[in-house]
Amino acid sequence: MTSRSVTLIDVARAAGVSKSTASNALGGSGRVSETTREHIRNVARELGYRPNTAARSLRRASTGAIGLHLPRTATRLDYYMNLAFGAVERAREDGLDLVLLAPGTAGGAGLASRVDGLLVIDPEVDDPEVPDLLAAGVPVVTGERYLGGGVAPSGAVVCDNAASLVALLDHLAERGARRPALLVPGPGSDWAAALRTAAGAWSRREGIEVTVRTVPFATTPVEAEAATASLIGGASGADAVVCAPDGAVPGVLAAAARAGRRVGSDLLVAACVDGAAARGSGPQVTAVDLRPSEYGRACAALLSDLLAGSAEPGAVRRHEWALKVRESTAGRA
């Protein structure tokens, strides 16, 4: 049985409940015990049930609040804090409060009775809370697509992350790089998966191999330094390093200093996420400005439009990025 063919009646039958009970459980309404509600949601996930949004409109705001879920390891990062502030500002303009969801909230009782919708940013396939959030019975907007299965989000705001990395690699090649390396998380998020795919496609197109090194999603400076040191050692080491995770820049620069490499001349350094570290380092680091505050605003705006019925379920909106060229990729004179 495919996700398109599964109906609410199928879920009700498999769960051993009435259609109305199944509807109330999945919609977060009605007098349904938490045990029964959880059982029905589990059955719905197993069957691959997706609500028929064409048959019922997404409900309008009733609590006056929306929830925000960030990657588990990334709440300390500059990028996500700016994104959250942007979402807060846009939600406030629509008369909505924004609640930052603490770890474990997804499995808590009555989430659908406390918020009217959810923002789930950079959902990772190994985050156990994301499936529960998507099945919470309220509209969900994801920042970047979710690569896992189950209930589909109500909408998404996406960047062309592949194009941003290609622009970085083209820039590095123009500045003389012939042995570029990329520090990037595993392919558990749409963002990281797009960067990995783009690196491979660029290598084949240009005939220049990009050495890909896997690092954690929220890489610490120490982890970034260790990864970079192993890439730039020796005469045949990398002559350019692109760090994908926000917060990795200080570690890359520290490794360059230890190796006696001059950033901006014999080692080019760039970042896939602009932030305080890239702008405040010496030298300043070339980076992709993902405009996180505006991104947060765009996610909140789409969710607000879905709640108001002015956006169609399944809507995907594009968010623009910009390349900020700085001293770290000046190249050889």
Short mmCIF file of C-alpha atoms in Angstrom, two decimals:
data_model
loop_
_atom_site.label_atom_id
_atom_site.label_comp_id
_atom_site.label_asym_id
_atom_site.label_seq_id
_atom_site.Cartn_x
_atom_site.Cartn_y
_atom_site.Cartn_z
CA MET A 1 0.00 0.00 0.00
CA THR A 2 1.63 3.31 -1.07
CA SER A 3 1.43 6.58 0.87
CA ARG A 4 -0.90 7.98 -1.81
CA SER A 5 -3.39 5.15 -1.45
CA VAL A 6 -3.58 5.08 2.33
CA THR A 7 -6.74 6.74 3.63
CA LEU A 8 -7.94 7.78 7.06
CA ILE A 9 -10.28 4.77 7.02
CA ASP A 10 -7.29 2.48 6.44
CA VAL A 11 -5.55 3.99 9.48
CA ALA A 12 -8.68 3.65 11.60
CA ARG A 13 -9.15 0.00 10.65
CA ALA A 14 -5.50 -0.88 11.28
CA ALA A 15 -5.59 0.89 14.65
CA GLY A 16 -8.91 -0.69 15.63
CA VAL A 17 -10.70 2.64 16.17
CA SER A 18 -13.43 4.65 14.49
CA LYS A 19 -12.70 7.10 11.67
CA SER A 20 -13.61 10.06 13.90
CA THR A 21 -11.25 8.87 16.65
CA ALA A 22 -8.43 8.49 14.11
CA SER A 23 -9.16 11.96 12.73
CA ASN A 24 -9.15 13.53 16.20
CA ALA A 25 -5.94 11.74 17.17
CA LEU A 26 -4.05 12.81 14.05
CA GLY A 27 -5.48 16.32 14.15
CA GLY A 28 -4.67 16.90 17.82
CA SER A 29 -8.31 17.48 18.74
CA GLY A 30 -11.11 15.65 20.51
CA ARG A 31 -11.13 13.65 23.74
CA VAL A 32 -8.57 10.97 22.92
CA SER A 33 -6.24 9.51 25.51
CA GLU A 34 -2.53 10.03 24.96
CA THR A 35 -2.01 6.27 24.75
CA THR A 36 -4.61 5.92 22.00
CA ARG A 37 -3.38 9.04 20.22
CA GLU A 38 0.19 7.73 20.16
CA HIS A 39 -0.96 4.31 18.96
CA ILE A 40 -2.88 5.83 16.06
CA ARG A 41 0.04 8.06 15.07
CA ASN A 42 2.38 5.08 15.09
CA VAL A 43 -0.01 3.15 12.86
CA ALA A 44 -0.29 6.14 10.51
CA ARG A 45 3.50 6.38 10.24
CA GLU A 46 3.87 2.66 9.59
CA LEU A 47 1.27 2.79 6.80
CA GLY A 48 2.79 5.94 5.30
CA TYR A 49 -0.43 7.89 5.74
CA ARG A 50 -0.48 11.49 4.55
CA PRO A 51 -3.46 13.72 5.40
CA ASN A 52 -5.64 14.63 2.43
CA THR A 53 -5.00 18.36 2.55
CA ALA A 54 -7.14 18.88 -0.53
CA ALA A 55 -10.14 17.56 1.36
CA ARG A 56 -9.61 19.60 4.51
CA SER A 57 -8.02 23.01 4.83
CA LEU A 58 -5.25 23.56 7.33
CA ARG A 59 -6.76 24.94 10.49
CA ARG A 60 -6.47 28.59 11.37
CA ALA A 61 -4.46 29.73 14.37
CA SER A 62 -6.22 29.12 17.67
CA THR A 63 -3.46 29.25 20.28
CA GLY A 64 -1.64 32.24 18.80
CA ALA A 65 1.72 30.44 18.96
CA ILE A 66 4.01 28.50 16.65
CA GLY A 67 6.90 26.23 17.60
CA LEU A 68 10.51 26.27 16.35
CA HIS A 69 12.67 23.13 16.23
CA LEU A 70 16.38 23.49 15.51
CA PRO A 71 18.98 20.76 14.92
CA ARG A 72 19.86 19.10 18.21
CA THR A 73 23.55 20.04 18.12
CA ALA A 74 23.29 23.44 16.54
CA THR A 75 21.45 25.75 18.92
CA ARG A 76 24.73 27.35 20.00
CA LEU A 77 25.65 28.39 16.46
CA ASP A 78 25.50 31.97 15.22
CA TYR A 79 23.55 31.02 12.08
CA TYR A 80 20.64 29.46 13.95
CA MET A 81 20.39 32.22 16.51
CA ASN A 82 20.04 34.81 13.73
CA LEU A 83 17.50 32.60 11.97
CA ALA A 84 15.48 32.29 15.18
CA PHE A 85 15.44 36.05 15.71
CA GLY A 86 14.19 36.56 12.16
CA ALA A 87 11.41 34.03 12.67
CA VAL A 88 10.41 35.70 15.95
CA GLU A 89 10.17 39.10 14.28
CA ARG A 90 8.06 37.82 11.38
CA ALA A 91 5.76 35.82 13.65
CA ARG A 92 5.21 38.88 15.84
CA GLU A 93 4.15 40.89 12.78
CA ASP A 94 1.38 38.32 12.26
CA GLY A 95 0.34 38.39 15.91
CA LEU A 96 1.93 35.04 16.70
CA ASP A 97 4.25 34.07 19.54
CA LEU A 98 7.18 31.79 18.76
CA VAL A 99 8.17 29.03 21.16
CA LEU A 100 11.62 27.41 20.93
CA LEU A 101 11.00 23.70 21.42
CA ALA A 102 13.26 22.03 23.95
CA PRO A 103 14.66 18.54 23.24
CA GLY A 104 12.01 15.91 23.93
CA THR A 105 9.08 18.23 23.20
CA ALA A 106 7.99 16.30 20.13
CA GLY A 107 7.01 13.27 22.17
CA GLY A 108 5.33 15.32 24.86
CA ALA A 109 1.62 15.36 25.50
CA GLY A 110 -0.64 17.68 23.56
CA LEU A 111 1.88 19.55 21.39
CA ALA A 112 -0.90 20.20 18.87
CA SER A 113 -2.97 21.86 21.59
CA ARG A 114 -0.17 24.27 22.48
CA VAL A 115 0.90 25.52 19.05
CA ASP A 116 -0.89 26.13 15.76
CA GLY A 117 2.05 25.17 13.56
CA LEU A 118 5.71 24.24 13.56
CA LEU A 119 8.96 25.37 11.95
CA VAL A 120 11.48 22.54 11.64
CA ILE A 121 14.85 23.84 10.46
CA ASP A 122 17.43 21.67 8.67
CA PRO A 123 15.68 18.41 9.62
CA GLU A 124 18.15 15.53 9.87
CA VAL A 125 17.14 11.97 9.07
CA ASP A 126 18.71 10.71 12.32
CA ASP A 127 16.85 13.20 14.51
CA PRO A 128 14.25 10.99 16.26
CA GLU A 129 12.00 13.96 17.01
CA VAL A 130 11.36 15.04 13.41
CA PRO A 131 8.88 12.25 12.47
CA ASP A 132 6.81 13.01 15.58
CA LEU A 133 6.81 16.73 14.77
CA LEU A 134 5.64 16.06 11.23
CA ALA A 135 2.83 13.87 12.58
CA ALA A 136 1.81 16.30 15.32
CA GLY A 137 -1.43 17.21 13.54
CA VAL A 138 -0.53 20.84 12.79
CA PRO A 139 0.95 22.50 9.68
CA VAL A 140 4.72 22.10 9.50
CA VAL A 141 7.15 24.19 7.44
CA THR A 142 10.68 22.87 7.05
CA GLY A 143 13.76 24.97 6.39
CA GLU A 144 15.26 22.80 3.62
CA ARG A 145 13.59 19.55 2.60
CA TYR A 146 13.30 16.52 4.85
CA LEU A 147 14.96 13.45 3.35
CA GLY A 148 13.21 10.96 5.64
CA GLY A 149 9.86 9.29 5.05
CA GLY A 150 6.53 9.45 6.84
CA VAL A 151 4.16 12.39 6.92
CA ALA A 152 5.15 15.11 4.44
CA PRO A 153 5.58 18.71 5.66
CA SER A 154 2.96 21.28 4.72
CA GLY A 155 5.56 23.49 3.03
CA ALA A 156 9.27 24.22 2.74
CA VAL A 157 11.67 27.11 2.22
CA VAL A 158 14.81 26.05 0.36
CA CYS A 159 18.14 27.47 -0.81
CA ASP A 160 20.04 26.31 -3.88
CA ASN A 161 22.93 25.04 -1.76
CA ALA A 162 24.46 23.12 -4.65
CA ALA A 163 24.75 26.32 -6.68
CA SER A 164 26.36 28.15 -3.75
CA LEU A 165 29.12 25.54 -3.42
CA VAL A 166 29.71 25.53 -7.18
CA ALA A 167 30.13 29.31 -7.01
CA LEU A 168 32.68 28.90 -4.21
CA LEU A 169 34.64 26.20 -6.05
CA ASP A 170 34.60 28.21 -9.30
CA HIS A 171 35.93 31.21 -7.38
CA LEU A 172 38.72 29.16 -5.78
CA ALA A 173 39.72 27.68 -9.13
CA GLU A 174 39.87 31.17 -10.65
CA ARG A 175 42.22 32.15 -7.80
CA GLY A 176 44.55 29.26 -8.57
CA ALA A 177 43.30 26.37 -6.39
CA ARG A 178 44.00 22.93 -7.90
CA ARG A 179 43.70 20.69 -4.83
CA PRO A 180 40.54 21.86 -3.01
CA ALA A 181 39.12 20.07 0.02
CA LEU A 182 35.66 20.20 1.59
CA LEU A 183 34.80 19.69 5.25
CA VAL A 184 31.14 18.63 5.28
CA PRO A 185 28.73 16.64 7.48
CA GLY A 186 27.34 13.28 6.42
CA PRO A 187 24.38 13.24 3.98
CA GLY A 188 21.71 13.19 6.70
CA SER A 189 20.32 16.63 5.85
CA ASP A 190 19.22 18.15 2.56
CA TRP A 191 21.88 20.87 2.95
CA ALA A 192 24.82 18.51 3.45
CA ALA A 193 23.59 16.05 0.82
CA ALA A 194 23.35 18.87 -1.75
CA LEU A 195 26.89 20.03 -0.97
CA ARG A 196 28.29 16.51 -1.38
CA THR A 197 26.49 15.97 -4.68
CA ALA A 198 27.63 19.37 -5.97
CA ALA A 199 31.26 18.67 -5.05
CA GLY A 200 31.21 15.43 -7.03
CA ALA A 201 29.53 17.03 -10.05
CA TRP A 202 31.99 19.94 -10.04
CA SER A 203 34.96 17.56 -9.85
CA ARG A 204 33.74 15.65 -12.90
CA ARG A 205 33.04 18.83 -14.84
CA GLU A 206 36.35 20.55 -14.09
CA GLY A 207 38.63 17.52 -13.88
CA ILE A 208 39.79 18.73 -10.46
CA GLU A 209 39.24 16.35 -7.57
CA VAL A 210 37.62 17.79 -4.45
CA THR A 211 38.78 15.86 -1.38
CA VAL A 212 35.73 15.42 0.86
CA ARG A 213 36.26 14.96 4.59
CA THR A 214 33.26 14.13 6.82
CA VAL A 215 32.92 16.20 10.00
CA PRO A 216 30.06 16.59 12.54
CA PHE A 217 27.07 18.79 11.69
CA ALA A 218 28.05 21.21 14.47
CA THR A 219 31.83 20.91 14.10
CA THR A 220 33.88 22.41 16.92
CA PRO A 221 37.04 24.42 16.21
CA VAL A 222 39.12 21.56 17.63
CA GLU A 223 37.49 19.04 15.28
CA ALA A 224 37.87 21.39 12.32
CA GLU A 225 41.53 21.99 13.15
CA ALA A 226 42.28 18.27 13.29
CA ALA A 227 40.49 17.58 10.01
CA THR A 228 42.24 20.48 8.27
CA ALA A 229 45.68 19.51 9.57
CA SER A 230 45.37 16.10 7.95
CA LEU A 231 44.40 17.69 4.63
CA ILE A 232 47.05 20.37 4.24
CA GLY A 233 50.12 18.51 5.47
CA GLY A 234 52.97 17.95 3.00
CA ALA A 235 53.80 19.43 -0.36
CA SER A 236 50.88 17.67 -2.04
CA GLY A 237 48.34 18.72 0.57
CA ALA A 238 45.19 20.73 -0.18
CA ASP A 239 45.76 24.28 -1.44
CA ALA A 240 42.19 25.35 -0.57
CA VAL A 241 39.80 24.35 2.19
CA VAL A 242 36.05 24.94 2.17
CA CYS A 243 34.40 24.43 5.56
CA ALA A 244 30.67 23.74 5.42
CA PRO A 245 29.59 23.84 9.10
CA ASP A 246 29.07 27.16 10.82
CA GLY A 247 31.72 27.58 13.50
CA ALA A 248 34.46 25.60 11.73
CA VAL A 249 36.38 28.64 10.45
CA PRO A 250 38.55 29.23 13.60
CA GLY A 251 39.75 25.62 13.52
CA VAL A 252 40.69 25.80 9.84
CA LEU A 253 42.66 29.01 10.40
CA ALA A 254 44.39 27.54 13.46
CA ALA A 255 45.50 24.50 11.44
CA ALA A 256 46.85 26.76 8.71
CA ALA A 257 48.85 28.79 11.24
CA ARG A 258 50.33 25.64 12.81
CA ALA A 259 51.36 24.37 9.38
CA GLY A 260 52.95 27.68 8.44
CA ARG A 261 50.50 28.21 5.57
CA ARG A 262 49.61 31.79 4.65
CA VAL A 263 45.85 32.10 4.35
CA GLY A 264 44.92 34.03 1.23
CA SER A 265 48.07 33.14 -0.70
CA ASP A 266 49.41 29.57 -0.40
CA LEU A 267 46.21 28.32 1.27
CA LEU A 268 42.79 29.61 0.27
CA VAL A 269 40.00 29.29 2.84
CA ALA A 270 36.25 29.68 2.31
CA ALA A 271 33.05 28.84 4.17
CA CYS A 272 29.60 27.63 3.10
CA VAL A 273 27.97 29.59 5.93
CA ASP A 274 28.86 33.21 6.64
CA GLY A 275 28.89 34.30 10.26
CA ALA A 276 30.71 36.19 12.97
CA ALA A 277 33.73 33.89 12.78
CA ALA A 278 34.21 34.44 9.05
CA ARG A 279 33.69 38.19 9.24
CA GLY A 280 35.74 38.72 12.39
CA SER A 281 38.76 36.54 11.63
CA GLY A 282 42.12 37.69 10.39
CA PRO A 283 42.11 37.54 7.47
CA GLN A 284 38.39 37.76 6.89
CA VAL A 285 37.05 34.61 5.21
CA THR A 286 35.18 34.39 1.91
CA ALA A 287 31.76 32.85 2.61
CA VAL A 288 28.24 32.21 1.35
CA ASP A 289 25.82 34.57 3.04
CA LEU A 290 22.64 32.53 3.55
CA ARG A 291 20.94 35.59 5.08
CA PRO A 292 19.72 33.62 8.13
CA SER A 293 17.51 36.34 9.59
CA GLU A 294 15.66 36.71 6.28
CA TYR A 295 15.52 32.91 6.01
CA GLY A 296 13.82 32.69 9.40
CA ARG A 297 11.38 35.37 8.32
CA ALA A 298 10.60 33.47 5.12
CA CYS A 299 9.88 30.25 7.03
CA ALA A 300 7.59 32.04 9.50
CA ALA A 301 5.84 33.87 6.66
CA LEU A 302 5.05 30.63 4.82
CA LEU A 303 3.69 29.02 7.97
CA SER A 304 1.56 32.08 8.69
CA ASP A 305 0.20 31.99 5.14
CA LEU A 306 -0.63 28.30 5.47
CA LEU A 307 -2.48 28.95 8.72
CA ALA A 308 -4.40 31.80 7.10
CA GLY A 309 -5.25 29.73 4.04
CA SER A 310 -3.40 32.10 1.67
CA ALA A 311 -0.81 29.48 0.68
CA GLU A 312 -1.45 26.06 -0.80
CA PRO A 313 -0.33 22.99 1.17
CA GLY A 314 2.89 21.63 -0.31
CA ALA A 315 4.16 25.10 -1.21
CA VAL A 316 7.92 25.46 -1.73
CA ARG A 317 9.50 28.90 -1.62
CA ARG A 318 13.03 29.82 -2.68
CA HIS A 319 15.50 31.77 -0.58
CA GLU A 320 18.43 33.61 -2.16
CA TRP A 321 22.06 33.55 -1.05
CA ALA A 322 25.04 35.79 -1.87
CA LEU A 323 28.79 35.16 -2.16
CA LYS A 324 30.94 37.44 -0.01
CA VAL A 325 34.50 37.53 -1.35
CA ARG A 326 37.15 38.48 1.23
CA GLU A 327 40.91 38.37 1.86
CA SER A 328 41.14 34.61 2.52
CA THR A 329 40.81 33.83 -1.20
CA ALA A 330 42.90 36.65 -2.61
CA GLY A 331 45.19 34.11 -4.34
CA ARG A 332 48.82 34.41 -5.31
CA ALA A 333 50.00 37.75 -6.64
#
